[in-house]
XYZ file of C-alpha atoms in Angstrom:
269
model
C 0.000 0.000 0.000
C 2.790 2.441 0.904
C 4.193 2.217 -2.636
C 1.095 4.010 -3.943
C 1.510 6.860 -1.475
C 5.220 7.665 -1.337
C 7.791 8.274 -4.121
C 9.609 5.241 -5.526
C 12.964 7.048 -5.366
C 12.751 9.416 -2.378
C 16.402 10.463 -2.672
C 15.615 12.349 -5.882
C 12.681 14.344 -4.556
C 13.289 14.847 -0.846
C 14.080 18.362 0.388
C 16.383 18.400 3.419
C 16.366 21.818 5.073
C 17.705 23.338 8.274
C 14.732 25.289 9.578
C 16.737 26.335 12.636
C 20.463 25.814 11.987
C 21.997 23.079 14.138
C 18.655 22.526 15.905
C 15.694 21.723 13.628
C 15.948 19.932 10.282
C 13.019 18.938 8.106
C 12.814 16.164 5.512
C 10.056 17.076 3.061
C 8.802 14.679 0.423
C 5.876 14.148 -1.941
C 2.997 12.168 -0.480
C -0.359 11.324 -2.033
C -3.397 10.708 0.161
C -5.303 7.717 -1.218
C -2.686 7.743 -3.966
C -4.429 10.734 -5.592
C -4.399 13.853 -3.404
C -1.145 15.796 -3.068
C -0.727 16.528 0.628
C 3.030 16.058 1.026
C 4.878 14.447 3.913
C 7.468 15.738 6.333
C 9.737 14.302 8.986
C 11.352 16.564 11.559
C 14.516 16.142 13.598
C 15.277 18.264 16.640
C 18.762 18.376 18.108
C 18.466 18.699 21.862
C 20.873 20.816 23.855
C 22.691 17.676 25.024
C 23.386 16.665 21.403
C 20.859 13.835 21.131
C 18.201 13.792 18.416
C 14.426 13.546 18.542
C 12.822 12.324 15.306
C 9.161 13.028 14.559
C 7.190 11.315 11.781
C 10.159 9.460 10.271
C 10.377 9.477 6.485
C 12.216 7.147 4.101
C 15.673 6.445 5.522
C 17.686 7.327 2.425
C 21.505 7.564 2.318
C 21.142 11.349 2.351
C 18.967 11.204 5.450
C 21.454 8.921 7.212
C 24.310 11.278 6.358
C 22.418 14.287 7.675
C 21.452 12.462 10.857
C 25.066 11.414 11.452
C 26.165 15.041 11.142
C 23.649 16.170 13.748
C 24.062 13.707 16.595
C 22.750 10.466 18.079
C 19.121 9.445 17.609
C 17.570 8.946 21.046
C 13.839 9.348 20.367
C 11.690 8.280 17.416
C 8.057 9.393 17.447
C 5.083 8.327 15.384
C 2.922 11.377 16.168
C -0.373 9.680 15.369
C -1.923 6.457 14.142
C -1.104 7.268 10.502
C 2.521 8.465 10.490
C 4.346 5.230 11.169
C 5.220 3.674 7.789
C 8.991 3.974 8.296
C 9.202 3.162 12.015
C 10.609 -0.296 11.290
C 13.648 0.829 9.259
C 14.429 3.629 11.715
C 14.270 1.261 14.672
C 16.518 -1.194 12.843
C 19.065 1.563 12.144
C 18.855 3.131 15.615
C 17.847 0.239 17.901
C 18.664 2.004 21.175
C 16.297 4.925 20.516
C 13.136 5.251 22.567
C 9.978 4.888 20.465
C 6.916 7.024 21.166
C 3.437 6.713 19.709
C -0.307 6.556 20.408
C -1.651 3.371 21.961
C -3.830 2.296 18.969
C -0.758 2.167 16.745
C 0.383 -1.191 18.117
C -2.715 -2.958 16.842
C -2.830 -0.875 13.659
C 0.687 -1.943 12.691
C -0.099 -5.561 13.448
C -3.201 -5.494 11.244
C -1.268 -3.815 8.420
C 1.601 -6.325 8.673
C 4.293 -3.791 9.545
C 7.391 -4.817 11.473
C 6.834 -5.017 15.202
C 8.711 -2.322 17.114
C 9.165 -1.997 20.899
C 7.314 1.125 22.003
C 8.894 2.783 25.031
C 6.077 5.269 25.601
C 2.502 4.671 24.461
C 0.195 7.655 24.820
C -3.220 6.649 26.120
C -6.358 8.491 27.206
C -6.611 6.337 30.319
C -2.908 6.266 31.210
C -1.428 9.667 30.272
C 2.282 9.943 29.565
C 3.630 12.656 31.866
C 7.368 12.033 31.561
C 9.754 10.876 28.838
C 13.059 11.699 30.526
C 14.728 14.767 32.015
C 16.509 15.894 28.837
C 13.415 15.575 26.651
C 11.064 17.134 29.176
C 13.290 20.159 29.662
C 12.823 21.118 26.029
C 9.410 19.754 25.050
C 5.807 20.146 26.062
C 3.407 17.560 24.659
C -0.305 16.962 24.458
C -2.112 13.775 23.514
C -5.338 14.453 21.602
C -7.371 11.227 21.789
C -10.452 13.123 20.592
C -8.784 13.480 17.181
C -9.690 10.581 14.924
C -5.992 9.883 14.276
C -5.010 10.075 17.973
C -2.588 12.969 17.636
C 0.432 13.694 19.813
C 1.456 17.352 19.509
C 4.849 18.678 20.624
C 6.205 22.122 21.431
C 9.957 22.631 21.314
C 10.271 25.448 23.820
C 13.785 26.725 22.994
C 12.796 27.464 19.375
C 9.088 28.120 19.996
C 8.186 25.462 17.427
C 4.970 23.438 17.320
C 5.532 20.022 15.713
C 2.444 18.075 14.686
C 1.074 15.650 12.142
C -2.615 15.921 11.249
C -3.948 18.383 13.822
C -3.490 21.262 11.387
C -2.690 21.275 7.658
C -1.167 24.180 5.729
C -2.060 23.621 2.068
C -0.450 23.815 -0.443
C 2.507 21.458 0.014
C 4.818 23.598 -2.087
C 8.144 22.633 -0.535
C 7.256 18.957 -0.400
C 6.621 18.743 -4.149
C 9.273 21.277 -5.194
C 11.687 18.638 -6.543
C 9.061 16.291 -7.961
C 8.481 18.003 -11.295
C 4.734 18.247 -10.675
C 2.637 21.075 -9.309
C 1.603 20.803 -5.666
C -1.807 22.207 -6.576
C -2.681 20.374 -9.793
C -5.614 17.998 -9.977
C -9.282 18.421 -9.109
C -9.148 16.280 -5.967
C -6.096 18.127 -4.682
C -7.785 21.490 -5.265
C -10.937 20.343 -3.478
C -8.928 19.002 -0.559
C -6.991 22.261 -0.487
C -10.217 24.145 0.146
C -10.522 22.190 3.395
C -6.881 22.308 4.455
C -5.634 25.841 3.817
C -5.275 28.155 6.807
C -6.863 31.321 5.441
C -10.557 30.547 5.029
C -13.155 28.644 7.027
C -12.779 25.300 5.248
C -10.391 23.773 7.755
C -12.470 25.058 10.673
C -15.442 23.200 9.223
C -13.426 20.055 8.548
C -12.211 19.975 12.138
C -15.573 20.836 13.665
C -17.933 18.689 11.611
C -15.527 15.872 10.761
C -12.317 15.352 12.702
C -13.619 16.245 16.178
C -17.301 15.396 15.781
C -17.138 12.351 18.065
C -15.835 14.396 21.010
C -15.747 18.129 20.349
C -15.404 19.029 24.011
C -12.408 16.754 24.509
C -10.824 18.064 21.328
C -11.441 21.657 22.419
C -9.799 21.079 25.790
C -6.659 19.733 24.116
C -6.630 22.615 21.643
C -6.920 25.092 24.515
C -3.913 23.567 26.282
C -1.863 23.655 23.074
C -2.921 27.252 22.483
C -1.466 28.096 25.880
C 2.043 27.219 24.695
C 4.368 29.997 23.554
C 4.993 28.985 19.931
C 5.521 31.113 16.825
C 6.437 28.453 14.239
C 4.372 25.445 13.133
C 5.990 22.476 11.417
C 3.156 20.375 9.964
C 3.502 17.022 8.273
C 1.289 18.254 5.441
C 1.827 21.647 3.852
C 4.411 24.356 4.216
C 6.084 25.383 7.465
C 4.432 28.390 9.131
C 7.045 30.933 10.189
C 6.542 33.773 12.656
C 2.742 33.711 12.693
C 2.122 30.225 14.007
C 0.045 31.321 16.995
C -2.257 33.529 14.916
C -2.729 30.779 12.315
C -3.545 28.296 15.077
C -6.032 30.731 16.632
C -7.775 31.222 13.305
C -8.071 27.553 12.389
C -9.053 26.463 15.904
C -11.292 29.460 16.673
C -14.508 27.478 17.069
C -12.894 24.958 19.399
C -11.184 27.658 21.448
C -14.558 29.344 21.887
C -16.099 26.038 22.945
C -13.339 25.531 25.501
C -14.095 28.951 27.002
C -17.759 28.033 27.347
C -16.821 24.799 29.116
C -14.522 26.535 31.609
């Protein structure tokens, strides 16, 4: 199934970029939802102050990725930030077997059903057994929120030193310009992509509606409470898995997209 979603030769089309020199590196690549809709994919690596690396939403482990990782430090944490972003967990665990693996609880069964390699999760985020500590080094630099009310069971991270929100499917930022920039195809071409873009850009009301009537419909109050806690973090940059990185105006973009849920959270207070 993955072969229909990701590029056959990721080395040729992946964009490796230092978003924050010597601290945050992104690995952006084409990705097609359902094999048709251009949403892009992105892995993120954060170099902690002690020199270890935290990997979020790992992408294809190409020779170029390995070289970049080796230049940055030692991989200590590998995170699948929701129940969808886990395709390459197996290869990353095989390459960096001592790294702690983080993910949402449903992912264990999901991977088993989809016949992916079994990996030993160190920290499983659960609604009934919240994860409150990873380790001292990680917790000094990151805040995190599990959003079980999201249909994909999102885990959202805030890297405090760089004021960077790192997340998978909580918020999209269509179009995926950077992610398709080396592919030779337009990030916005195709009827389905354009329609999806109407629901996943950050300027109109489409994404508000998608989140309200679709993504959070099973538990809007729970979703709103998580969104309120995330909104309380002091971030200015958003690194999404799908769409371009938001620089400088991350908090205002978040407020706009999540406005209805933030209002609901106020009413529940």
